[in-house]
Coordinates of C-alpha atoms and ligand atoms in Angstrom, one line a residue:
X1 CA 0.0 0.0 0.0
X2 CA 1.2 3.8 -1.0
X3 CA 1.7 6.2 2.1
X4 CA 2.4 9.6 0.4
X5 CA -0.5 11.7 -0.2
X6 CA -2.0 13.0 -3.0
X7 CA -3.1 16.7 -3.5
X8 CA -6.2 17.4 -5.2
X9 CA -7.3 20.8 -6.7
X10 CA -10.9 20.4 -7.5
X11 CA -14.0 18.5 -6.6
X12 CA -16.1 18.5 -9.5
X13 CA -16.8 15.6 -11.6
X14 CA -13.2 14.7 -12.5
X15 CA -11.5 15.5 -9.4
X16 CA -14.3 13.5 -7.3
X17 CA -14.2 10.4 -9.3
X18 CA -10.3 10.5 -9.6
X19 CA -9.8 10.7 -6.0
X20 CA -12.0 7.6 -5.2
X21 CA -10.1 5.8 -7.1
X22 CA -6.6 6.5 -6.0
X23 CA -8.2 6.1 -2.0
X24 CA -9.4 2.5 -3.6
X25 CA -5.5 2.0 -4.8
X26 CA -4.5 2.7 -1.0
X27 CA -3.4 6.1 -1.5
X28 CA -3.9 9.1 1.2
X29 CA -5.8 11.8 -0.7
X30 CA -7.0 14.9 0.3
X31 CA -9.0 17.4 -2.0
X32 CA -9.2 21.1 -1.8
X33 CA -12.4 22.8 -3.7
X34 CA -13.0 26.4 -3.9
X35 CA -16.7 25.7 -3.5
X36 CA -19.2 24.5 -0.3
X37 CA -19.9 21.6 -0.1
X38 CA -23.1 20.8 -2.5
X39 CA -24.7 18.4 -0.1
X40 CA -25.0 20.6 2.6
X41 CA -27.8 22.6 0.4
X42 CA -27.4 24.5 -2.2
X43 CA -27.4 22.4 -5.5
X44 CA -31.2 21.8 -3.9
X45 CA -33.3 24.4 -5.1
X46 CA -31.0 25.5 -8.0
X47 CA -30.6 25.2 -11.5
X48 CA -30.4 21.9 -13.0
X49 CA -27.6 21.7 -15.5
X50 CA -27.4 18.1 -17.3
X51 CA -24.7 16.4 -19.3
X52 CA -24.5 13.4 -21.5
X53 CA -23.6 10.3 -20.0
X54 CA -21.7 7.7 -22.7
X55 CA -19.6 4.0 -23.2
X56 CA -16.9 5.9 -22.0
X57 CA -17.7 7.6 -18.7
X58 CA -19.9 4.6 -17.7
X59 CA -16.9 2.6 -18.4
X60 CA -14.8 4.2 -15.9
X61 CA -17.9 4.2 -13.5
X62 CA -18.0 0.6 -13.6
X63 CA -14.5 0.4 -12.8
X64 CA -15.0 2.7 -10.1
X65 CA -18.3 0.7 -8.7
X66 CA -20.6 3.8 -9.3
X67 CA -22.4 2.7 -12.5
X68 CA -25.9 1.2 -11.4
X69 CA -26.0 4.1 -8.6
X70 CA -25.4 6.5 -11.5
X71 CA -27.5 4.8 -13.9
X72 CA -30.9 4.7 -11.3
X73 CA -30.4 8.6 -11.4
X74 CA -30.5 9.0 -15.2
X75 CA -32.7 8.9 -18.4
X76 CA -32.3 7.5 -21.2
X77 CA -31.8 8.8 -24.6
X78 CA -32.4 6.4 -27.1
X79 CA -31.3 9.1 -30.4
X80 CA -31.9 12.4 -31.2
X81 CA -34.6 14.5 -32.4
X82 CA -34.2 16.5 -34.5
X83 CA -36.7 19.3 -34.8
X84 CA -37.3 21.1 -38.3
X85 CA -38.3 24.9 -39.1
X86 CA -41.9 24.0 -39.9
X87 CA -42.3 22.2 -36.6
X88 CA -41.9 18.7 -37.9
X89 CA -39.7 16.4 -35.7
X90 CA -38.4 12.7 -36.3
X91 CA -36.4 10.1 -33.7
X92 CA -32.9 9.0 -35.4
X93 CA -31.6 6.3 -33.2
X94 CA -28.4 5.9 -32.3
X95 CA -28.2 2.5 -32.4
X96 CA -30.3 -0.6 -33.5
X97 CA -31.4 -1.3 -29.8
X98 CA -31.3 -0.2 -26.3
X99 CA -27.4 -1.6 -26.1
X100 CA -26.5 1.7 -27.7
X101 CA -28.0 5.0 -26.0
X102 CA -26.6 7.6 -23.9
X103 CA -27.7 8.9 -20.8
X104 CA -29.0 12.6 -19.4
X105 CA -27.3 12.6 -15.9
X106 CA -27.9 16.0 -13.4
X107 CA -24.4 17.2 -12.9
X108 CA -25.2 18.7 -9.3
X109 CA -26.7 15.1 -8.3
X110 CA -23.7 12.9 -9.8
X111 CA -21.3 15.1 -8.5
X112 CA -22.7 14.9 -4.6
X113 CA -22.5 11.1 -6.0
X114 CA -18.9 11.1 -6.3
X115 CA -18.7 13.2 -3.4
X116 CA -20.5 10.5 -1.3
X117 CA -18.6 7.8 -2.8
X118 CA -14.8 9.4 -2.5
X119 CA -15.4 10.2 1.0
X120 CA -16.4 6.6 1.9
X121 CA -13.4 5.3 -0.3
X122 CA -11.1 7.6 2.8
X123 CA -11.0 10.8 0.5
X124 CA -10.6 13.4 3.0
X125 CA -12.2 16.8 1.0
X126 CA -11.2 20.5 2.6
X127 CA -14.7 22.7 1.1
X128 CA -14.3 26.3 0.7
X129 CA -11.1 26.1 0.1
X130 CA -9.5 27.7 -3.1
X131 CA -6.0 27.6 -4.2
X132 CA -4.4 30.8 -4.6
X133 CA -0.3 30.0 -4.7
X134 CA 1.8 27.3 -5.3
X135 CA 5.9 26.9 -4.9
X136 CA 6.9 24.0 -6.3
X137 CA 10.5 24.3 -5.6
X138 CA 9.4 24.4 -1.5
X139 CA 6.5 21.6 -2.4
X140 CA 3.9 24.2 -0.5
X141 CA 0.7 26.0 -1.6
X142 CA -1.7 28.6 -0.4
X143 CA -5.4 28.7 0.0
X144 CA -7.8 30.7 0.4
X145 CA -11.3 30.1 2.0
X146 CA -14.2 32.3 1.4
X147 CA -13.6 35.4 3.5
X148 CA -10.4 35.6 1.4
X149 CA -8.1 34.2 4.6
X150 CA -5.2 32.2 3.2
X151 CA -3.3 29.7 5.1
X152 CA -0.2 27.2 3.8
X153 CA -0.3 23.7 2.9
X154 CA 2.7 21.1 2.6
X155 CA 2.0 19.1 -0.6
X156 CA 3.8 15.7 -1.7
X157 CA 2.5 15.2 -4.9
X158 CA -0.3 17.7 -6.7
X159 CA -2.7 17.1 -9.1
X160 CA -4.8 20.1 -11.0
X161 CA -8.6 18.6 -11.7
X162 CA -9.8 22.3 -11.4
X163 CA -11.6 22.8 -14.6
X164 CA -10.7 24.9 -17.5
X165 CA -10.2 28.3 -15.7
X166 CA -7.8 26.0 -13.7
X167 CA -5.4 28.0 -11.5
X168 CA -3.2 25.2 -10.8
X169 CA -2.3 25.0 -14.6
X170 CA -1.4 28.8 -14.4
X171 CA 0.9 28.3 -11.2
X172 CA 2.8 25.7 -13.3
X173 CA 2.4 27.9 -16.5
X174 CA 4.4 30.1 -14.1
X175 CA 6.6 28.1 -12.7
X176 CA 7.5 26.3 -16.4
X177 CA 5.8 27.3 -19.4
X178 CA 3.4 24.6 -20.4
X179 CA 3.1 25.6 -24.5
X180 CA -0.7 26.8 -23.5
X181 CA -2.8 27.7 -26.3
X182 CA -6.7 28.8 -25.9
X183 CA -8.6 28.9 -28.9
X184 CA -12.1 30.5 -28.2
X185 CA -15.0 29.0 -30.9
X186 CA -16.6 32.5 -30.8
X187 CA -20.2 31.3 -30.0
X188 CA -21.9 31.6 -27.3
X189 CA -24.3 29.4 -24.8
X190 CA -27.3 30.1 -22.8
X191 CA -28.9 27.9 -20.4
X192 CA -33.1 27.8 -20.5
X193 CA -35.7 25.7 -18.4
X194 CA -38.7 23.7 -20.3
X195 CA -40.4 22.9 -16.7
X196 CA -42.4 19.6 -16.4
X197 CA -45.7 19.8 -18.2
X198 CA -47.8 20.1 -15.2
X199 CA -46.7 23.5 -14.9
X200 CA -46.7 25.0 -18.3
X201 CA -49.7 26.9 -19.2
X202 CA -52.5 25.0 -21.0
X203 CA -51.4 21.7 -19.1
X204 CA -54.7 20.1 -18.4
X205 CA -55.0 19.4 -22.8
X206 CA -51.6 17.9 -22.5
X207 CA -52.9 15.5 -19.6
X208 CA -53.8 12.0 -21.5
X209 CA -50.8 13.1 -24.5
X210 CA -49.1 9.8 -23.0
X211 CA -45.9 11.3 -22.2
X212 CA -46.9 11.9 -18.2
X213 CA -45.6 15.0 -17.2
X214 CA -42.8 15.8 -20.4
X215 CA -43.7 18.5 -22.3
X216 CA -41.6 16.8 -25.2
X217 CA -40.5 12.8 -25.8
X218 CA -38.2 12.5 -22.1
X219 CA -36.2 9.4 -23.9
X220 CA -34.0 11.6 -26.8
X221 CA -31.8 14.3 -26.9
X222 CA -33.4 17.1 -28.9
X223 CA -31.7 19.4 -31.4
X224 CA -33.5 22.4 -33.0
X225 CA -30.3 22.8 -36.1
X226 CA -30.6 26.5 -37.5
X227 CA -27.8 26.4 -39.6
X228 CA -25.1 28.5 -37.7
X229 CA -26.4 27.9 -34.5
X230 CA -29.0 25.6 -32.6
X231 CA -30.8 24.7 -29.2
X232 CA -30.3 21.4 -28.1
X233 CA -32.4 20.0 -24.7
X234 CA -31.9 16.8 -22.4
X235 CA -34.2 15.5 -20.3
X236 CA -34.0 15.2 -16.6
X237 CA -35.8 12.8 -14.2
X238 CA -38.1 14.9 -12.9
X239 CA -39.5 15.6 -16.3
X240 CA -38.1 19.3 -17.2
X241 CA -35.8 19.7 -19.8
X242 CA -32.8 22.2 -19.6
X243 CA -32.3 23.8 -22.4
X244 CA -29.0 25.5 -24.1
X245 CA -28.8 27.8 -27.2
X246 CA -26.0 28.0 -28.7
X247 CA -24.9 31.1 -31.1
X248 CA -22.7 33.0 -32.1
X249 CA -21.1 35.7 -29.7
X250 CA -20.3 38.9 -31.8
X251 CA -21.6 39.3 -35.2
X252 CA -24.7 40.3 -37.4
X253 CA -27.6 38.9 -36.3
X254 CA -29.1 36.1 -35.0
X255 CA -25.8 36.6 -32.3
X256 CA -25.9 37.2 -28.7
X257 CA -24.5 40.8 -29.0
X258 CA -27.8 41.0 -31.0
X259 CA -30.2 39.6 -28.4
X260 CA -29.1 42.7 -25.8
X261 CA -32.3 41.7 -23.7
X262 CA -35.2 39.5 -22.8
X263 CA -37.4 41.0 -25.2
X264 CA -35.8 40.6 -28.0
X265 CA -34.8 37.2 -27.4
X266 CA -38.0 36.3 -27.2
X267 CA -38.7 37.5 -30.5
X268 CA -35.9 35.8 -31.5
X269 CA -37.1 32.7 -30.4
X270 CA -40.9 33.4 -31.5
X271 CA -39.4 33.3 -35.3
X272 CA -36.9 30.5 -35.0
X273 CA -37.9 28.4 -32.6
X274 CA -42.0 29.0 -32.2
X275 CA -42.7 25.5 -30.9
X276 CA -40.3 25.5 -28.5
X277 CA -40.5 29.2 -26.8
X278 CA -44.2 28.0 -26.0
X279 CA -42.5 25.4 -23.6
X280 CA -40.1 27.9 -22.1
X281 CA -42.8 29.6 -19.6
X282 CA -40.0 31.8 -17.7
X283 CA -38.1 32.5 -20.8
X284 CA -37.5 36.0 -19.4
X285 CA -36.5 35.3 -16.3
X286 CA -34.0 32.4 -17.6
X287 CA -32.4 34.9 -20.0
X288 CA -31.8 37.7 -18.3
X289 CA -30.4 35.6 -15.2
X290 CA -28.5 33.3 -16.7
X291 CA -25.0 34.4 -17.8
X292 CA -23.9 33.9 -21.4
X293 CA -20.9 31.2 -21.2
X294 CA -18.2 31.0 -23.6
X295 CA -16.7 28.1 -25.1
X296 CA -13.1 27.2 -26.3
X297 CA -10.2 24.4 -27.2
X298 CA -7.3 24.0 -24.7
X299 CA -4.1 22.9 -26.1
X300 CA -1.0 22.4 -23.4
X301 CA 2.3 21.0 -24.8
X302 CA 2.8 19.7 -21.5
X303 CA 0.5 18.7 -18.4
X304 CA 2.8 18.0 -16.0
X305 CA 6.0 19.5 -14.1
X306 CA 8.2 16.4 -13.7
X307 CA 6.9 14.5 -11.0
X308 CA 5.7 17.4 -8.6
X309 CA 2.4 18.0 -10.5
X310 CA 0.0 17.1 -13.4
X311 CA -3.4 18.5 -14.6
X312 CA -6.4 15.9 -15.6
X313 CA -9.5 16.5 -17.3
X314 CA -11.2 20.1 -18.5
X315 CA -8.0 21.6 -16.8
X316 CA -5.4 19.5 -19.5
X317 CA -7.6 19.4 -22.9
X318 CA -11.0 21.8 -22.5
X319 CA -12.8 20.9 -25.2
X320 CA -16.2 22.4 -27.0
X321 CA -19.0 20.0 -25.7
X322 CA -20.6 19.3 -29.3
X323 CA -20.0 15.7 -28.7
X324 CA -21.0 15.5 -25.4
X325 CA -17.6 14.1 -24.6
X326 CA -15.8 16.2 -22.0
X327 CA -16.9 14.1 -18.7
X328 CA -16.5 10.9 -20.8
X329 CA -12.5 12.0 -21.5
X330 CA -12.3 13.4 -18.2
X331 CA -13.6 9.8 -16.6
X332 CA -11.2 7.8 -19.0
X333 CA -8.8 9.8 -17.6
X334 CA -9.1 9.2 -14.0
X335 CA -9.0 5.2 -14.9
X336 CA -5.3 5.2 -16.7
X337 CA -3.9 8.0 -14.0
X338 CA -5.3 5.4 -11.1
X339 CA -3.9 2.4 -12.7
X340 CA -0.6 4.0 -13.9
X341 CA 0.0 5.3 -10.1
X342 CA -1.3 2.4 -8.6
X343 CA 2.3 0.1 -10.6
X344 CA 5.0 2.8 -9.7
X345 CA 3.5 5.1 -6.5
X346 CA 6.8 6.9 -6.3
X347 CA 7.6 7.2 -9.5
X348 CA 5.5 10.5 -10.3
X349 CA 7.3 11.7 -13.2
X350 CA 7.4 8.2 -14.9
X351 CA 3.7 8.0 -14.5
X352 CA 3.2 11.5 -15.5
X353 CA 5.0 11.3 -18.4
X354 CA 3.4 8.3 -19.6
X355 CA -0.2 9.8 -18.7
X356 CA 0.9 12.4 -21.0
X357 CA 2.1 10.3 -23.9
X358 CA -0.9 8.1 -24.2
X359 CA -3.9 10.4 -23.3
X360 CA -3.1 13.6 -24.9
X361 CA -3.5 12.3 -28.8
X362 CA -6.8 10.8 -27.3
X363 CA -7.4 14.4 -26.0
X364 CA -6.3 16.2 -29.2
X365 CA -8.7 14.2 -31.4
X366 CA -11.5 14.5 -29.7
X367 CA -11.2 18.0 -29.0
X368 CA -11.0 18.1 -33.2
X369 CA -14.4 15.6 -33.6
X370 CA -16.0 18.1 -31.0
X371 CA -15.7 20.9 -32.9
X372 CA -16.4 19.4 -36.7
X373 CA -19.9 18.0 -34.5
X374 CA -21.0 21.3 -34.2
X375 CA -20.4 22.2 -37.8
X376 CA -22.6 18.8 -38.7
X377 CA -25.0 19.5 -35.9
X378 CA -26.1 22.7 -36.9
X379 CA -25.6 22.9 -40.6
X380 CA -25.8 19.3 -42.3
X381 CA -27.9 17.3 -40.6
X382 CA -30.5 18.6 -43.3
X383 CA -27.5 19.0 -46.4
X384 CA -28.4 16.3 -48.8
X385 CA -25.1 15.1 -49.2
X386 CA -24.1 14.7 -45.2
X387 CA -27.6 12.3 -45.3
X388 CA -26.6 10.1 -48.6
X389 CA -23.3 9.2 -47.2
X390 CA -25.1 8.4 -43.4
X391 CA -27.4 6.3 -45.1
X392 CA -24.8 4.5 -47.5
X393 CA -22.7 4.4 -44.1
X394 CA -25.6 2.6 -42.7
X395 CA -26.0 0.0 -45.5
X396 CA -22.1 -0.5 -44.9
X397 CA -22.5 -1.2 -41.1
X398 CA -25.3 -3.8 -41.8
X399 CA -23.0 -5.5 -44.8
X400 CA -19.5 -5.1 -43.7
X401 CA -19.5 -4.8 -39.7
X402 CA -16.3 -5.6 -39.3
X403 CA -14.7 -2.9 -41.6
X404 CA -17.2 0.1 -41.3
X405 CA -18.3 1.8 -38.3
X406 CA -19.8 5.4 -37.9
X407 CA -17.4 7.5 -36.3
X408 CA -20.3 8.3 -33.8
X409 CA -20.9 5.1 -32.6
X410 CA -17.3 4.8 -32.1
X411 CA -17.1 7.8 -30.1
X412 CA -20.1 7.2 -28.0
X413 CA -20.1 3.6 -27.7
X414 CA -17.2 2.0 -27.9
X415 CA -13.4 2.2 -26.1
X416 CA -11.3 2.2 -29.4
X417 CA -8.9 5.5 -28.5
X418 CA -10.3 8.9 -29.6
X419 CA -7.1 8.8 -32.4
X420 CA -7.7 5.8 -33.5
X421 CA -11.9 6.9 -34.3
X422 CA -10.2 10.3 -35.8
X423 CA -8.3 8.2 -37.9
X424 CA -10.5 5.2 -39.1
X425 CA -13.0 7.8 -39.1
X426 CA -11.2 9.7 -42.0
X427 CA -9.8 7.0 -43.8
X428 CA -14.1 5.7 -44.0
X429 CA -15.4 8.8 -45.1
X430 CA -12.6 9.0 -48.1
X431 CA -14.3 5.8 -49.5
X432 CA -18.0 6.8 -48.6
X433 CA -17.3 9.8 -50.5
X434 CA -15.3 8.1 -53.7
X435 CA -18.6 6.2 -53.9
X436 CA -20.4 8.9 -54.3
X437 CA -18.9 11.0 -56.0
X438 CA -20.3 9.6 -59.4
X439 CA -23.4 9.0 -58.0
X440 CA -26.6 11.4 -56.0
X441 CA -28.7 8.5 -54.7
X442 CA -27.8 6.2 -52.5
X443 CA -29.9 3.5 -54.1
X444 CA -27.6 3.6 -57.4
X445 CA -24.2 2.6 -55.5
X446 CA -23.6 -0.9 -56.3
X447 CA -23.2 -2.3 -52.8
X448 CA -21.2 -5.7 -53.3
X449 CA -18.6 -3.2 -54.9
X450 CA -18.6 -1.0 -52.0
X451 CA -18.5 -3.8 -49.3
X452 CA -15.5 -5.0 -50.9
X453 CA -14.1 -1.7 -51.3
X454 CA -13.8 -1.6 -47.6
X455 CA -13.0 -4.8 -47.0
X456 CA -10.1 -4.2 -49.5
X457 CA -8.7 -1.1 -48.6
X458 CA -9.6 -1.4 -44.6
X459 CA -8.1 -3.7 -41.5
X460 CA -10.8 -5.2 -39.6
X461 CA -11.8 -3.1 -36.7
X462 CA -10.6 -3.4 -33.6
X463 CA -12.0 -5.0 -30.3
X464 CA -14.5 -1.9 -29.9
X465 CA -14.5 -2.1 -25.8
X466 CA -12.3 -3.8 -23.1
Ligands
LIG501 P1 -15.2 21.0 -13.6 O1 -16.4 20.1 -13.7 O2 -15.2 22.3 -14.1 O3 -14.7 21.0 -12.0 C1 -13.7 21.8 -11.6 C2 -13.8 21.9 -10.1 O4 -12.7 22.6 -9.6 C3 -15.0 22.7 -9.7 O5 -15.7 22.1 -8.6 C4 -14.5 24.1 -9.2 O6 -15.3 24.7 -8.2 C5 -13.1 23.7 -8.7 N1 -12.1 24.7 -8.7 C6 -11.9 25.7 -9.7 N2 -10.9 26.5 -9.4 C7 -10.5 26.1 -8.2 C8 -9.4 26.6 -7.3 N3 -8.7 27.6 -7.6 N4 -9.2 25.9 -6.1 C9 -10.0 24.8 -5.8 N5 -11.0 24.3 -6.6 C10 -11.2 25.0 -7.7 N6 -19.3 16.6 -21.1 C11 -19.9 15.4 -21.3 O7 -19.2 14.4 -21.2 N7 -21.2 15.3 -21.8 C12 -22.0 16.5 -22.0 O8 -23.1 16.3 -22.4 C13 -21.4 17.7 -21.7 N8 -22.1 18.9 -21.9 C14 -21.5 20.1 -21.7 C15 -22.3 21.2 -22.0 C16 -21.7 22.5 -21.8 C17 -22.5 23.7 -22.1 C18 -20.4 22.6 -21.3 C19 -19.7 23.9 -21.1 C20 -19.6 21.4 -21.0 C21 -20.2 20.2 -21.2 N9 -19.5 19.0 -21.0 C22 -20.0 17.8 -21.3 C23 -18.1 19.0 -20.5 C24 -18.0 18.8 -19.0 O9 -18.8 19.8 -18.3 C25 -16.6 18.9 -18.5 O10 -15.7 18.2 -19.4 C26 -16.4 18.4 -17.1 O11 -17.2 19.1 -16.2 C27 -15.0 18.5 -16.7 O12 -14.8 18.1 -15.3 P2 -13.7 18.7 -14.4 O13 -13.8 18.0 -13.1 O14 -12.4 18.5 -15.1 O15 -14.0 20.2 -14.3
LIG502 C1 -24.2 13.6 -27.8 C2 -24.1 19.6 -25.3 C3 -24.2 18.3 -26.2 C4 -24.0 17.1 -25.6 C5 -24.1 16.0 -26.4 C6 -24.2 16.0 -27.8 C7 -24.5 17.3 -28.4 C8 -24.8 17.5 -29.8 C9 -24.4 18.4 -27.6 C10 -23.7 14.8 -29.8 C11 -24.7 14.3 -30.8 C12 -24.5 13.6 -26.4 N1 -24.1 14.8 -28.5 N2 -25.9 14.0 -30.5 N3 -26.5 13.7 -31.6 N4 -25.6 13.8 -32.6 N5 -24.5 14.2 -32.0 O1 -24.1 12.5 -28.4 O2 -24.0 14.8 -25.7 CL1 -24.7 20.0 -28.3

């Protein structure tokens, strides 16, 4: 069993679920978070932000134990809606059964989860507590509690899970440049409520509409594409939906320098998005109180300072969440860090240097498929083209299973590396769009030639999980 202790910067999602498994591995480890504590009030009463939930992140739950406690607290999404201009809306599925489907977790609820689970695995957390200072060289750093009074801490070995505004990474960027680059997308999010359909106005019609108290189907994750920007929703298990639009941040109009107010988003929404601003009730409200958050890529040449310190999830690779993948990498992080410490405890920099080598091409490709999602989500899930080649991609899976998969599904429901689904991904849609090149419809492919096409010019894939 290890002895040393393990500094922690950060309790959210990440820096929970990695320190429950290192206190699993025998390691002493104690967590400072600049926030209370959420289970002593606070996340009760307040907004409910959700996330996607996918083969990844659940993976490293299992690992960690947490999976069916996680799983009770979710809902399932078996595709996405997608919901057209004139109001018409259709279910793609993401896969061909229930084996493939994501889930809408609460991200106040699964982090009091982790919370619960860390502390019973001997995670000792310090609430309240922000860090303000670090010196390396002296292994000590400073924190600061709420009222502003700092105090010093002796640290062995630190590690930064403190999100993307991290301020461990910019003690290290200070202590030894780390190469960072932040590359802001230039859109925009907003966060709205749909509340369940009890409460919305005209909710006694709504009564016998089968859906009990969701104002829309609860079991999909629902996109409203606008070309250049979009609202997406998930559901949550008390039957509300939250909401986020996502737009551009300067600009002509539709951007949110444009929408200066309530009002006007409103109208806004009353043109683009009729059919869902009647499900919005406090649209106002939401709007004006809800700050616009930004979104950007993180690039870091390096994560870690020899063996003294290393940053892990949204605080290493912040990516844009178009794929729904942040948690998911920040999980599948947590699992190789535990197991890489858990062979060579005091050999920090060996382990950090590894950590760095295999996760961050994992982390550089993903934070590329998040942002080309967001191009496809918003733009070409209607382009004729972008629908042929899913379709023909489709056939192909049914044919050739073994040398075509959607880069989607391998994303979302398998463990192949991010690079590798980058990769494969690419070298696919090269022959999905030779075959169509000559061709419009899908139905005049020949598809004996194309199966052999890929089975030609493609390796089998890979064990897609374990
Ligand atoms: P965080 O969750 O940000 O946690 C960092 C913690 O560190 C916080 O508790 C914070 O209080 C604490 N902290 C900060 N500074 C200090 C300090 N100085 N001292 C001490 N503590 C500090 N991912 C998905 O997988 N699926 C999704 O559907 C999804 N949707 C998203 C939607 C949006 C709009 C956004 C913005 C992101 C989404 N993500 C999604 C990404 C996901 O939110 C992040 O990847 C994830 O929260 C990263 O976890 P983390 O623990 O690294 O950072
Ligand atoms: C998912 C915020 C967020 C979260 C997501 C996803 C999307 C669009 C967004 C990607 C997706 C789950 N996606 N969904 N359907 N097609 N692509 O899979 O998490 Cl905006």
């Amino acid at each position: 069993m290890a002895q040393q202790t393990i500094t922690l910067i950060g309790g959210g999602l990440v820096g929970a679920l990695l320190a429950q498994q290192l206190a699993r591995r025998g390691f002493a480890v104690e967590v400072f978070e600049k926030r209370p504590d959420p289970r002593q009030a606070g996340f009760l009463g307040g907004r409910s932000i959700n996330l996607a939930l996918a083969e990844r992140g659940l993976q490293a739950l299992r690992s960690a134990g947490l999976a069916d406690d996680v799983l009770q607290r979710a809902v399932m999404m078996r595709g996405r809606m997608v919901h057209a201009r004139d109001g018409s809306s259709g279910l793609q599925r993401y896969g061909v059964d229930d084996s493939e489907v994501i889930w809408s977790v609460s991200r106040g609820a699964l982090n009091m989860l982790l919370l619960d689970a860390a502390e019973a695995a001997g995670v000792k957390f310090h609430f309240g507590q922000s860090l303000v200072g670090a010196d390396f060289d002296a292994q000590r750093i400073r924190l600061a509690d709420a009222a502003g009074t700092e105090r010093e801490h002796p640290i062995g070995m630190l590690i930064g899970a403190d999100g993307a505004g991290s301020a461990a990474r910019a003690m290290m960027n200070a202590h030894t440049p780390l190469g960072e680059r932040v590359e802001s997308l230039g859109h925009g999010y907003k966060e709205l409520e749909i509340p369940p359909s009890g409460e919305l106005p005209g909710a006694v019609l709504q009564l016998s509409g089968g859906r009990d108290q969701f104002a829309l189907e609860p079991h999909a994750l629902h996109i409203w594409p606008r070309g250049g920007y979009m609202c997406i929703a998930l559901p949550n298990t008390e039957g509300s939906f939250t909401v986020t639009l996502f737009l551009p941040a300067q600009g002509p109009a539709p951007s949110f320098a444009t929408l200066p107010d309530a009002d006007t988003a409103a109208a806004f929404f009353s043109t683009q998005f009729p059919g869902l601003l009647s499900l919005i009730p406090r649209f106002n409200e939401d709007f004006d109180s809800h700050p616009v958050g930004t979104l950007s890529t993180l690039y870091l040449d390096r994560w870690h300072l020899d063996g003294r310190a290393l940053l892990v999830g949204d605080a290493a690779h912040a990516i844009v969440p178009f794929h729904g993948q942040g948690m998911n990498c920040g999980f599948e992080d947590t699992v190789v860090l535990a197991n890489l410490l858990a062979v060579a405890p005091n050999d920090g920099a060996e382990v950090f240097a590894e950590f760095q080598r295999v996760r961050q091409p994992n982390a550089n490709a993903i934070a590329a498929m998040a942002l080309e999602n967001y191009v496809e989500m918003r733009d070409s899930v209607a382009d004729p083209h972008y629908l042929a080649k899913r379709e023909l991609g489709a056939l192909l899976a049914l044919r050739v299973p073994q040398h075509y998969m959607a880069r989607y599904r391998m994303v979302t429901f398998t463990h192949v590396p991010y690079a590798y689904a980058l990769e494969r991904g690419r070298a696919q849609d090269a022959l999905l769009e030779q075959l169509l090149r000559d061709v419009t419809r899908v139905e005049d492919v020949d598809l004996d030639a194309a199966a052999s096409l890929f089975q030609s010019s493609l390796p089998p894939l890979p064990p897609l999980r374990g």
